[in-house]
Coordinates of C-alpha atoms and ligand atoms in Angstrom, one line a residue:
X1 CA 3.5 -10.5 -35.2
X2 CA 3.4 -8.9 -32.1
X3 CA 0.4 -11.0 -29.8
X4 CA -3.2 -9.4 -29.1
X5 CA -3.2 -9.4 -25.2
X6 CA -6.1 -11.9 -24.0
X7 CA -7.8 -8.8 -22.5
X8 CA -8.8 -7.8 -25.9
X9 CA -9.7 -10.8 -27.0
X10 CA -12.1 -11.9 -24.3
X11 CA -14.0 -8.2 -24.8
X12 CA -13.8 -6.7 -27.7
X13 CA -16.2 -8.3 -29.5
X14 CA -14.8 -7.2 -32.7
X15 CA -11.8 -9.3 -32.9
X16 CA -14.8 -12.5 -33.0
X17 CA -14.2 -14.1 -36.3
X18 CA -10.7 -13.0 -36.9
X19 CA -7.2 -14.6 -37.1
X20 CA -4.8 -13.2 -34.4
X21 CA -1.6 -14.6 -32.2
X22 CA -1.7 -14.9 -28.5
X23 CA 1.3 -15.5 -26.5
X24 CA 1.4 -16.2 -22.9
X25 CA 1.8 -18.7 -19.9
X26 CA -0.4 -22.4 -19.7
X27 CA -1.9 -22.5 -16.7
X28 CA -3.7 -26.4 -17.3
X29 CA -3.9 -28.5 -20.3
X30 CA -7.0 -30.4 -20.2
X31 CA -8.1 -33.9 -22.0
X32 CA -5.1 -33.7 -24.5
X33 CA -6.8 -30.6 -25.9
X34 CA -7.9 -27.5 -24.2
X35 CA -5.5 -25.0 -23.1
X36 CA -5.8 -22.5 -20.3
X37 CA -3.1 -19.9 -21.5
X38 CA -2.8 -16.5 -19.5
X39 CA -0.6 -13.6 -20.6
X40 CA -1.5 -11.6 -17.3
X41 CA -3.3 -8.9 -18.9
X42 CA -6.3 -10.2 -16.9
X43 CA -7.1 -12.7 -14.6
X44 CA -9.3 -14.5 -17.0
X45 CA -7.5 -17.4 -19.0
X46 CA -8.2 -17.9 -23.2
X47 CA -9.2 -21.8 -24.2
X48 CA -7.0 -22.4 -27.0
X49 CA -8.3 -25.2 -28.9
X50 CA -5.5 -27.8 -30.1
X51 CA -6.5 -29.8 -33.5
X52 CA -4.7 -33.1 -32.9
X53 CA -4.3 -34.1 -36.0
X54 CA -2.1 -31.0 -36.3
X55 CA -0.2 -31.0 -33.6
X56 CA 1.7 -34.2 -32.7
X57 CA 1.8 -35.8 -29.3
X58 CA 5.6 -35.2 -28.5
X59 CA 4.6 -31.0 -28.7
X60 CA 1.2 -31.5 -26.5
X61 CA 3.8 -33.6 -23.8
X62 CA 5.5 -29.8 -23.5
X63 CA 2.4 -28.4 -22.7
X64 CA 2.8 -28.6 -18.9
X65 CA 1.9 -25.8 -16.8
X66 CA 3.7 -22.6 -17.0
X67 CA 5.6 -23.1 -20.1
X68 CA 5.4 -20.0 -22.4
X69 CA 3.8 -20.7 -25.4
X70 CA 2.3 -18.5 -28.7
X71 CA -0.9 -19.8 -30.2
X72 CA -2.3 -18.3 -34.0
X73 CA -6.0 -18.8 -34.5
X74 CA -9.1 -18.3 -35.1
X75 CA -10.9 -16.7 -32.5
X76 CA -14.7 -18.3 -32.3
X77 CA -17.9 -18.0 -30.4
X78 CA -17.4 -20.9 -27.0
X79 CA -19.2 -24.2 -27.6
X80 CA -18.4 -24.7 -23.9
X81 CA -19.4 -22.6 -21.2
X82 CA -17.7 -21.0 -19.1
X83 CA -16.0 -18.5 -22.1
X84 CA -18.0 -16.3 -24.3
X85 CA -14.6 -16.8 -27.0
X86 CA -12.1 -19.5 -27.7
X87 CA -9.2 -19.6 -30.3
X88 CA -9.1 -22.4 -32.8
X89 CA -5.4 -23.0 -33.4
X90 CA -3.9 -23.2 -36.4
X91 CA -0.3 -22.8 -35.3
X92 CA 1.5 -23.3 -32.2
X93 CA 5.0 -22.9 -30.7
X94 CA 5.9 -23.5 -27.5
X95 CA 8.7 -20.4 -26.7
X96 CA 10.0 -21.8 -23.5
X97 CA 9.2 -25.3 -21.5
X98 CA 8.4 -25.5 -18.2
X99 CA 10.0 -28.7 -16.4
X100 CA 6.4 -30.5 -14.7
X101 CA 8.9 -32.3 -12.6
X102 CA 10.5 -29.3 -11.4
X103 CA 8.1 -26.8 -11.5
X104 CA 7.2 -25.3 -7.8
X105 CA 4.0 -23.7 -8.6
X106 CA 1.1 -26.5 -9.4
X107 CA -2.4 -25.5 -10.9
X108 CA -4.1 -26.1 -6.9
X109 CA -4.2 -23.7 -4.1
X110 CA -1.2 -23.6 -2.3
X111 CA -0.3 -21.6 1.2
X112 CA 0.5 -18.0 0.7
X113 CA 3.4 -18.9 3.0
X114 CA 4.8 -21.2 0.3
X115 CA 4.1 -18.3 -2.3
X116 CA 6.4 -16.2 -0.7
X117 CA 9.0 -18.3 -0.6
X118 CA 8.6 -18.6 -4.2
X119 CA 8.3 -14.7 -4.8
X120 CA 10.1 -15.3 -7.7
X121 CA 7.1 -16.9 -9.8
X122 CA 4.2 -16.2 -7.4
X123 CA 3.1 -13.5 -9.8
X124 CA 2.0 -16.2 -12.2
X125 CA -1.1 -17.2 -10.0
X126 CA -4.4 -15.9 -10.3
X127 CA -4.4 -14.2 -6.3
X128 CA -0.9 -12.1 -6.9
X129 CA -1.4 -11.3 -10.4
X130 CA -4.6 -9.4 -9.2
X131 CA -3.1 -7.8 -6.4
X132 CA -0.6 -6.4 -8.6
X133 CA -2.2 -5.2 -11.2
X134 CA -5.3 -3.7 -8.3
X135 CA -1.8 -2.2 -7.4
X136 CA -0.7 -1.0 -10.2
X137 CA -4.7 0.8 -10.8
X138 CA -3.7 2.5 -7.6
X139 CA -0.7 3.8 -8.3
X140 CA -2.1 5.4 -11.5
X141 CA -4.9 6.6 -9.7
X142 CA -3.1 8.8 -7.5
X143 CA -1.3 10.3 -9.8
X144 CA -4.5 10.9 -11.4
X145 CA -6.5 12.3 -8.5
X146 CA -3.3 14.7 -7.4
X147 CA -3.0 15.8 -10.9
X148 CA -6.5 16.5 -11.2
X149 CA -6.5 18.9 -8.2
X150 CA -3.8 20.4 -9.1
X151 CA -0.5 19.0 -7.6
X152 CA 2.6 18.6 -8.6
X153 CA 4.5 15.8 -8.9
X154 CA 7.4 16.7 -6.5
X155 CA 10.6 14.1 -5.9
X156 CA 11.7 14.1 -2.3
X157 CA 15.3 12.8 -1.7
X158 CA 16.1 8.8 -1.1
X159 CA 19.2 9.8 0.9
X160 CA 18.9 12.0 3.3
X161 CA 20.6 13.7 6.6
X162 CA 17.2 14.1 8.4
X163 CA 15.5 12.2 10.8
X164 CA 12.0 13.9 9.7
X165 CA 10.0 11.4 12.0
X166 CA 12.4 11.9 14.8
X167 CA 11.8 7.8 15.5
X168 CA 15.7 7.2 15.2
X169 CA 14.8 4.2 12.4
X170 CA 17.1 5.1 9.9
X171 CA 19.0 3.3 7.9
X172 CA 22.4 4.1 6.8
X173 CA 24.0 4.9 3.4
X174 CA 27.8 4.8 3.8
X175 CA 30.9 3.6 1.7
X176 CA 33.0 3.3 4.4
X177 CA 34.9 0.3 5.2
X178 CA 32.9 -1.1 8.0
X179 CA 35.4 -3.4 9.1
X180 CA 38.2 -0.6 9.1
X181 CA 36.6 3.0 9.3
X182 CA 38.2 5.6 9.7
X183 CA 38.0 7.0 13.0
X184 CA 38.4 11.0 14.1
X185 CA 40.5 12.6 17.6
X186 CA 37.8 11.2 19.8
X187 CA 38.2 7.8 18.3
X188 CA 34.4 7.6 16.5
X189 CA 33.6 6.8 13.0
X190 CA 34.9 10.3 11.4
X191 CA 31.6 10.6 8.7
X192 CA 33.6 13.2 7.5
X193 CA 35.1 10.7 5.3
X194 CA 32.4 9.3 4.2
X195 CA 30.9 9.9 0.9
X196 CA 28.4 12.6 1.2
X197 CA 30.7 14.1 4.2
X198 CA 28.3 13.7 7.0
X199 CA 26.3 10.8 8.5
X200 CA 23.5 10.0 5.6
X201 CA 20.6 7.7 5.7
X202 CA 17.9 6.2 3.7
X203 CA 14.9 8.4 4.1
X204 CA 11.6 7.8 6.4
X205 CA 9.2 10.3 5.0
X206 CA 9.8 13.1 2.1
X207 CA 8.2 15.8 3.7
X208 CA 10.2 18.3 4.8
X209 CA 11.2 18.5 1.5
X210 CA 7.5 18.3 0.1
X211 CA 6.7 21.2 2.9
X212 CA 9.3 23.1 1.0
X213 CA 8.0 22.7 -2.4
X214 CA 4.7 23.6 -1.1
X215 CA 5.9 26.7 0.2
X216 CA 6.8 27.9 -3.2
X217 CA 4.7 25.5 -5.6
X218 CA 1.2 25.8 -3.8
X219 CA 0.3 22.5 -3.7
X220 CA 3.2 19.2 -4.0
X221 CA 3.2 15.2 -3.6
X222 CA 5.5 13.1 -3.4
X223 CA 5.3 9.5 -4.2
X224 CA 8.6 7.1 -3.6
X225 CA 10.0 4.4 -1.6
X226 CA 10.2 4.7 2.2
X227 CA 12.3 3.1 4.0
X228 CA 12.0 2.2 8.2
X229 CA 14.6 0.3 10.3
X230 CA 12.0 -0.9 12.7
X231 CA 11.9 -4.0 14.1
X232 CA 8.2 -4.8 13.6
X233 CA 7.3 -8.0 12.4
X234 CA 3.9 -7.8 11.9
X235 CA 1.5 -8.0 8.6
X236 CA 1.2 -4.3 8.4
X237 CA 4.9 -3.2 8.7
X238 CA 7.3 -3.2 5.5
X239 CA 11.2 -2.2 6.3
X240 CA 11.1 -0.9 2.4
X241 CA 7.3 0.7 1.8
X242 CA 5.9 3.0 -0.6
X243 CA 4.8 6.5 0.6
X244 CA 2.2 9.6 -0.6
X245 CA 2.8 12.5 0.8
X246 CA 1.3 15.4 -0.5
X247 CA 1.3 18.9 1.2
X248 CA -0.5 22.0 0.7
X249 CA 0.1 25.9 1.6
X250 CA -3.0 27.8 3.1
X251 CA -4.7 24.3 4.2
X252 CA -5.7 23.7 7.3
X253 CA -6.6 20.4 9.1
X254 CA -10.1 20.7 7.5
X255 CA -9.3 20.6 4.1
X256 CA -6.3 18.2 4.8
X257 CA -9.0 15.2 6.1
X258 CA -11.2 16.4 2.9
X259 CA -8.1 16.0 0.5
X260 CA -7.4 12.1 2.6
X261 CA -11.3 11.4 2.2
X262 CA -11.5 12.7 -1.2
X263 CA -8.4 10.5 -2.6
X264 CA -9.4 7.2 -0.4
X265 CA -12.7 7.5 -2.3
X266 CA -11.0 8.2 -5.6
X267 CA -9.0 5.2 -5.7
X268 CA -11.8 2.9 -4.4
X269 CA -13.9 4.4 -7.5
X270 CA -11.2 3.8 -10.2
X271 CA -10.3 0.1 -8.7
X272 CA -14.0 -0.6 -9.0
X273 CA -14.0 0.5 -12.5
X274 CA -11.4 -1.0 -14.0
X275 CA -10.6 -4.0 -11.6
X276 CA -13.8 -5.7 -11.5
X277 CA -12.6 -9.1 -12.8
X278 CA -9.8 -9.2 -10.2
X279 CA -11.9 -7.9 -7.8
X280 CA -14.9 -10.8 -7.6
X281 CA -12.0 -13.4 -7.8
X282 CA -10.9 -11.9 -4.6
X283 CA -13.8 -11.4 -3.0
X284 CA -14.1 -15.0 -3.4
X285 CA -11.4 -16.1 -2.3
X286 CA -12.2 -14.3 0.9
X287 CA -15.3 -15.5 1.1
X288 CA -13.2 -19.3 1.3
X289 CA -11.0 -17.9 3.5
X290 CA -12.9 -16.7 5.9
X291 CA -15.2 -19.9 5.7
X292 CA -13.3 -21.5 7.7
X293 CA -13.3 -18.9 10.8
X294 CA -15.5 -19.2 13.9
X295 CA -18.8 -16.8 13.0
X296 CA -18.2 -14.5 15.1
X297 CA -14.6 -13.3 13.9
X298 CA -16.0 -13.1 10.3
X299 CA -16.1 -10.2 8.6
X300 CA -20.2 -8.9 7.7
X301 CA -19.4 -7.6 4.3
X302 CA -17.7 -9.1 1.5
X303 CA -14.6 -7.5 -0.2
X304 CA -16.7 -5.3 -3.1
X305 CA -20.0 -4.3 -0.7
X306 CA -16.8 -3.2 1.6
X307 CA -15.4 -1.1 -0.9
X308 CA -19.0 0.0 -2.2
X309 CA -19.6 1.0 1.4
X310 CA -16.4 3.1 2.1
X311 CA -17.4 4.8 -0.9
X312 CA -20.7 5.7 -0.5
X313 CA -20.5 7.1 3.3
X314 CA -18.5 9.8 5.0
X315 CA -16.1 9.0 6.8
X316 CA -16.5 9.2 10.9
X317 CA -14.7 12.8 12.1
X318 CA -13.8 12.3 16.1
X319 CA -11.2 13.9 18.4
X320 CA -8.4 12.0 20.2
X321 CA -10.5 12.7 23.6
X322 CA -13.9 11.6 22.3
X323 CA -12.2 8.3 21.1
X324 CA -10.4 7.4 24.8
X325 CA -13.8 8.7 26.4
X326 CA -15.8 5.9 24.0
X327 CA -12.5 3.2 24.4
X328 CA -13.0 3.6 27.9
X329 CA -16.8 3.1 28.2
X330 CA -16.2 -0.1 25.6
X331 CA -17.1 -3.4 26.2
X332 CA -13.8 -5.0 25.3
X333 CA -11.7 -2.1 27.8
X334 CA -14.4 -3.0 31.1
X335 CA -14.1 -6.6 30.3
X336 CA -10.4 -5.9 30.5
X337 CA -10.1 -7.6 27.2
X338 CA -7.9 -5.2 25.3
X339 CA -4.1 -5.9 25.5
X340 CA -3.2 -2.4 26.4
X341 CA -4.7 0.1 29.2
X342 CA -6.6 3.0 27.9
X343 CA -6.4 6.2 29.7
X344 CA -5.9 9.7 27.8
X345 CA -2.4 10.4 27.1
X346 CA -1.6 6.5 25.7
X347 CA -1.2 6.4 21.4
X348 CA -3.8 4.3 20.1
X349 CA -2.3 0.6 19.7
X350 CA -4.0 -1.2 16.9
X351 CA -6.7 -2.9 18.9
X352 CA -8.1 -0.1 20.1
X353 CA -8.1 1.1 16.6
X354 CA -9.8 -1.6 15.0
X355 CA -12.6 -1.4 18.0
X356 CA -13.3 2.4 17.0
X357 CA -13.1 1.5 13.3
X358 CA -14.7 -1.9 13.4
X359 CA -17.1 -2.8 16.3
X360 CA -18.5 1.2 17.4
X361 CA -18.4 3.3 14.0
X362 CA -18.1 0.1 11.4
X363 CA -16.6 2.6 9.0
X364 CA -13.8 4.7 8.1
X365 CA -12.7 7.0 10.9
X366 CA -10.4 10.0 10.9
X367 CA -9.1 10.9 14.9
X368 CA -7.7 14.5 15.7
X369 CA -6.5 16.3 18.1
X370 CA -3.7 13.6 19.1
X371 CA -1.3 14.7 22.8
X372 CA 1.4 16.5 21.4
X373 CA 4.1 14.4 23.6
X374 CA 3.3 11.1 21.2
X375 CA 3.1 13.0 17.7
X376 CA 6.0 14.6 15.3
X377 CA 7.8 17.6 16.2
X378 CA 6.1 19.4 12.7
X379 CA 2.9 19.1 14.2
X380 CA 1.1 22.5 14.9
X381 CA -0.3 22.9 18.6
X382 CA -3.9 23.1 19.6
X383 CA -4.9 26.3 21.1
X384 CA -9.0 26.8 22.9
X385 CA -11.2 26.5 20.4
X386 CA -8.8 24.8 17.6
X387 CA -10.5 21.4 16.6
X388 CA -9.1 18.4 18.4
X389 CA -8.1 21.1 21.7
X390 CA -8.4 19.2 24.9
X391 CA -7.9 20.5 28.9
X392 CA -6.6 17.5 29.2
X393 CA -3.2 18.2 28.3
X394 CA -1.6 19.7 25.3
X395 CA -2.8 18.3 22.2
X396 CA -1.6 18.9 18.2
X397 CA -3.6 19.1 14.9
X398 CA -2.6 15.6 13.5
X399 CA -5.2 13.5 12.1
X400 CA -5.2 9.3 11.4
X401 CA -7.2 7.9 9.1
X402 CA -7.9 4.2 10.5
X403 CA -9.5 1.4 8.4
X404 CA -11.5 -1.6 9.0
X405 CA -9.6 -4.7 9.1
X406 CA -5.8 -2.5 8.9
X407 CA -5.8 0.4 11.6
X408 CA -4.1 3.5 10.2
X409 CA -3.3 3.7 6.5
X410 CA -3.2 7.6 6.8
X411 CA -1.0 9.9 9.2
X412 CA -1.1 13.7 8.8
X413 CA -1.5 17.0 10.0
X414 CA -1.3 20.4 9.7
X415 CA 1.9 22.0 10.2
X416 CA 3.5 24.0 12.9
X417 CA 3.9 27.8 10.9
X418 CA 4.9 29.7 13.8
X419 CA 8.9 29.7 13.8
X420 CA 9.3 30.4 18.1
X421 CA 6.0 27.4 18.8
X422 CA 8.4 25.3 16.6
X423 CA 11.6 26.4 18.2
X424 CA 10.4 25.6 21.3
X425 CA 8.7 22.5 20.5
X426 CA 11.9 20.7 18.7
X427 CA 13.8 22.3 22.0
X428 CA 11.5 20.3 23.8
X429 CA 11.5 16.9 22.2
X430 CA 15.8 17.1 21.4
X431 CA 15.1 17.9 17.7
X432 CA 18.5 19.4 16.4
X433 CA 17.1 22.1 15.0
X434 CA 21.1 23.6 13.8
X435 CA 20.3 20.3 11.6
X436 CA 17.0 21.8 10.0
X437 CA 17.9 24.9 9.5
X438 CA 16.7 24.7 6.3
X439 CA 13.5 23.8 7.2
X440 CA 13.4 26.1 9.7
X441 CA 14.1 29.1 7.3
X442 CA 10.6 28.4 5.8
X443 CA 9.4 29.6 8.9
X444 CA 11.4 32.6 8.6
X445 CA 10.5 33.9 5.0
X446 CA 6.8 34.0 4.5
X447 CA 5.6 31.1 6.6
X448 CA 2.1 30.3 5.9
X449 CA -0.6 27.6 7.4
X450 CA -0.2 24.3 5.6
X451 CA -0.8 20.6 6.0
X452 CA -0.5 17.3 4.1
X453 CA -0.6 13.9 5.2
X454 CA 1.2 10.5 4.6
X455 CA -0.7 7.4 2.9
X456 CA 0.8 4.3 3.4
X457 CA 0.6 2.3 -0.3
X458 CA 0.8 -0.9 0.9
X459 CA -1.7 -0.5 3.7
X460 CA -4.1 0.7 1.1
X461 CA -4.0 -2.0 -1.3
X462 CA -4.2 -4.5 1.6
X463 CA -7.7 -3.0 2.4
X464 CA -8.7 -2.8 -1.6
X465 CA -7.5 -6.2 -2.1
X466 CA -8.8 -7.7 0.8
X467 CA -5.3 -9.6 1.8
X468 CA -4.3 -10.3 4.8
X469 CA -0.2 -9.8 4.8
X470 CA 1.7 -6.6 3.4
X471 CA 4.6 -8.7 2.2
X472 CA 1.3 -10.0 0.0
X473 CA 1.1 -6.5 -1.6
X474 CA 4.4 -5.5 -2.4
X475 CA 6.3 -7.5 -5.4
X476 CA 9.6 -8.0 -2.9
X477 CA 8.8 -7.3 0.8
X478 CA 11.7 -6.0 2.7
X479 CA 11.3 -7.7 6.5
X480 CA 13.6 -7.7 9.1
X481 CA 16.1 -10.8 8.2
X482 CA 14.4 -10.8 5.1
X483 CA 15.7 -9.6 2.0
X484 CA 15.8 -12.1 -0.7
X485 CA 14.5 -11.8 -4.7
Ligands
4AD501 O1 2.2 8.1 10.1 P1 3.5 8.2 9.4 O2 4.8 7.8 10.1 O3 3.6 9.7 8.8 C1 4.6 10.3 8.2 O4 5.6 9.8 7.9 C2 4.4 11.7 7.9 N1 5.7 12.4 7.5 C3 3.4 11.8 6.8 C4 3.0 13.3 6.4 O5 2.4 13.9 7.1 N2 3.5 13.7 5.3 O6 3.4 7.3 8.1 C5 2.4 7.5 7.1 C6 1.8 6.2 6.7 C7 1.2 5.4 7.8 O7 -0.1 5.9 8.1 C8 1.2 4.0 7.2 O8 0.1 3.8 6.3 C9 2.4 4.0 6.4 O9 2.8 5.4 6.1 N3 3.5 3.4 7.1 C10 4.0 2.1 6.8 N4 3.6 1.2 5.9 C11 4.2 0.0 5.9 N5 5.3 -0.3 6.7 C12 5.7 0.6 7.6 N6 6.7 0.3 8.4 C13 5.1 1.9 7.7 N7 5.2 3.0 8.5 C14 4.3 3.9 8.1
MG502 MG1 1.5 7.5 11.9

C-alpha cells in the first residue's frame, strides 16, 4: 500500500479513526516506545506508538535514528501533548537500518559547518528540510506569478558564446585535450577544433536571448542555472546559482521596478501561506541564533513580522545620486567607519547597501539611475529629465533591488533600444559587437523600449528563510575549490 504522507495525517482531520501506512525516517525513539518518524512532507514528526508486547526487543534495537522504517496503524486522538494525532501500530517493518555507531547526523543541534560537510544527509534535519521545501514554494511561485501575468516560460541557452555581463567570468565548455590541444599558425589553442567550433562557455545570465524572445513574444522569463567563475568567497556568492530573468517589450523602468515589487511580494505571500510550519521553526531558530549576539547587532524583527513587513509596505524608490548624497551625510561614512570611500561615481559595496536598506530606510529599497561606466553595456542612457538622470556624470536606467540583511537580490534595467547609443556604447566599453550581431539586429528590425531584470534565487530564499549562508540554500553549493556531492 502506497504510505499516506504525515502531512495528511497531522491535518486532515478525516483520516482520525482510520487505519493507514506511514513510511519514513526516525528521527528519536523515546522510552522503548514512542517514535518520532518524519517522511519530509513537513517539518512536523508523527508519534507512532509501539505495542511491546507485539514488537520484540531485537526490532525496537533497529530503531536508531534515521533508519527508514513503515508503520500500519490506527491513527488516534494524542493522549500526550504536544500532537493533536498519533498512530497506534499494528505492524511495523523497518525498510532499511541506520548504523547508531556510524551514523554522522545525531538527534542535537549540530554546526551548520558540519552540515555541509555532510550535504549528503543534511536534508534529513528539521533546518534544511525547511529551507528546501520554502525553496521549492518559491520556485513554484514564480512560475505562478509570471504565468499569471502573462509570461512565457522561455529557455535561454546553458552554453553559450556570449559574455552578456561583459565581467570576463566565464567558464569554459570544451572537449579538447587540455593537455595536448590543438594549436592554429599563431601557435594558440585553434577553438576551431573544438566541439561547437568556436570558444563556448557556460552561461552568466540568459538575457540576450530572453530580450530576443521578448521582442517577438511580448512578454518572456527565463528561469535556469547560472553559472559565474568569480572568485568570491563570501555567503552571498554561488559559482553555480539559479537565475529569473524575465523581460518585457514596451516596458520601461517604471513598470520594470513594479513587475520586481509585485513578484518579491508574491512570493513572500505564497511562502507565508503555505510554509507556515517551516517558517515559525525558523524564526526560532533565529531567534537562538541571534541570542547569542551583542544587542546592538540584533536584528529588531523576527523572521515572519520581517516578511509580514516587506509585504505590507512599498518598497523605498531612490536615485543612485540621492543615495551617495544620504551615504555621505551618514553616520557610519563621517565616522569613517565604512570599509570603502563614498563619493559619486564608486558602485555601491555591500555595506553601504545594507546602511541604505537597514539603518536609514529599514526596508526594501530599489536605487536607479546607476553611472553608466560601472553598469552593463545593454543598459539604456539617461537623458534630462529621464528618472535616475544626474549632471553629475552620465548615468543609465538600471535599477537594484537591495534587501535587509543580503544587499542586492535584484539587478535590472531597461534596455538600450537605440541601435547607434548602443553601438557606441559597446565601442566604448570593448564589447565585440561583430560577436552580437545577433543581438544587435533586434535593434535593427523594429526595436522597441523594453526592460527586465535578474533575481537572484538563492539570495531570495536566504532572506525568506532567514539563513545566513547561500551554500545553506542551495541543495549542492558550487564554491570556489568546492565541488563535492
Ligand atoms: O545583477 P546581475 O549580474 O544581473 C544580470 O545578470 C542581468 N543580466 C539581469 C537582467 O537584467 N536580466 O545578476 C542578477 C542577480 C543579482 O542581483 C543576484 O541576486 C544574483 O543574480 N547573483 C548571484 N547570486 C549568487 N551568486 C552569484 N555569484 C551571483 N551573481 C549574481
Ligand atoms: Mg547586479
Amino acid at each position: 500500500m502506497e504510505p499516506t504522507p504525515i502531512k495528511s495525517v497531522l491535518d486532515n482531520e478525516a483520516l482520525t479513526g482510520t487505519t493507514l501506512t506511514v513510511a519514513g525516517w526516525v528521527r528519536t525513539f523515546r522510552n522503548d516506545r514512542f517514535i518520532a518518524l518524519n517522511d519530509g512532507s513537513t517539518i512536523r514528526n508523527l508519534q507512532c506508538v509501539i505495542d511491546q508486547e507485539q514488537v520484540g526487543s531485537e526490532i525496537r534495537a533497529r530503531f536508531t535514528t534515521s533508519a527508514a522504517v513503515r508503520c500500519t496503524g490506527l491513527i488516534v486522538e494524542s493522549k500526550g501533548s504536544g500532537q493533536r494525532v498519533e498512530m497506534q501500530v499494528t505492524n511495523v517493518e523497518v525498510l532499511g537500518d541506520s548504523d547508531a555507531e556510524k551514523y554522522p547526523i545525531q538527534p542535537k543541534k549540530h554546526s551548520l559547518e558540519f552540515l555541509r560537510e555532510n550535504a549528503h544527509l543534511r536534508f534529513r534535519t528539521n533546518t534544511y528540510s525547511a529551507v528546501f521545501r520554502i525553496r521549492h514554494q518559491v520556485s513554484f511561485g514564480i512560475h505562478e506569478y509570471f504565468d499569471q501575468q502573462g509570461y512565457n516560460y522561455f529557455h535561454s541557452p546553458i552554453i553559450t558564446a556570449s559574455d552578456a555581463e561583459g565581467a570576463g567570468e566565464m567558464f569554459r565548455v570544451s572537449t579538447l585535450d587540455a593537455k595536448n590541444p590543438p594549436l592554429n599558425e599563431a601557435g594558440e589553442v585553434d577553438f576551431k577544433e573544438d566541439f561547437f567550433g568556436a570558444e563556448s562557455r557556460l552561461t552568466v545570465s540568459g538575457q540576450l536571448q530572453a530580450e530576443l524572445g521578448a521582442l517577438a513574444l511580448g512578454k518572456v522569463y527565463t528561469f535556469g542555472p547560472t553559472f559565474r567563475a568569480e572568485n568570491s568567497n563570501t555567503a552571498r556568492h554561488l559559482a553555480e546559482f539559479w537565475m529569473i530573468e524575465p523581460e518585457a517589450a514596451f516596458m520601461d523602468l517604471h513598470g520594470d521596478m513594479d513587475l520586481a515589487e509585485g513578484l518579491c511580494k508574491h512570493l513572500i505571500a505564497r511562502v507565508l501561506r503555505n510554509s507556515m510550519d517551516d517558517l515559525q521553526f525558523l524564526d526560532a531558530r533565529l531567534k537562538e541564533e541571534e541570542a547569542t549576539k551583542p544587542k546592538e547587532q540584533r536584528a529588531e524583527l523576527g523572521l515572519i513580522d520581517r516578511l509580514k513587513f516587506v509585504l505590507d509596505n512599498p518598497f523605498e524608490r531612490i536615485t543612485y545620486t540621492d543615495a551617495i548624497d544620504i551615504l555621505l551625510r551618514s553616520k557610519p561614512h563621517q565616522k569613517k567607519q565604512f570599509q570603502f570611500p563614498v563619493e559619486w561615481g564608486i558602485d555601491l559595496q555591500s555595506e553601504h547597501e545594507r546602511y541604505l536598506v537597514e539603518k536609514h530606510f529599514k526596508k526594501p529599497v530599489i536605487v536607479t539611475g546607476y553611472p553608466g561606466k560601472i553598469k552593463a553595456f545593454y543598459m539604456r542612457t539617461n537623458a534630462p529629465g529621464d528618472f535616475g538622470y544626474s549632471d553629475k556624470g552620465t548615468t543609465v536606467a538600471a535599477m537594484d533591488v537591495l534587501f535587509p540583511g543580503i544587499g542586492e537580490i535584484i539587478g535590472g534595467s531597461q534596455r538600450e533600444e537605440r541601435l547607434d547609443v548602443l553601438e557606441a556604447r559597446m565601442k566604448e566599453m570593448h564589447v565585440p559587437a561583430e560577436e552580437l550581431w545577433w543581438y544587435l539586429d533586434t535593434r535593427r528590425f523594429g526595436t522597441v523600449p523594453h526592460a527586465g531584470f535578474g533575481l537572484g534565487l538563492e539570495r531570495f530564499v536566504l532572506f525568506v528563510t532567514g539563513m545566513g549562508n547561500i551554500r545553506d540554500v542551495i541543495p549542492f553549493p558550487r564554491t570556489p575549490k568546492s565541488a563535492e556531492f
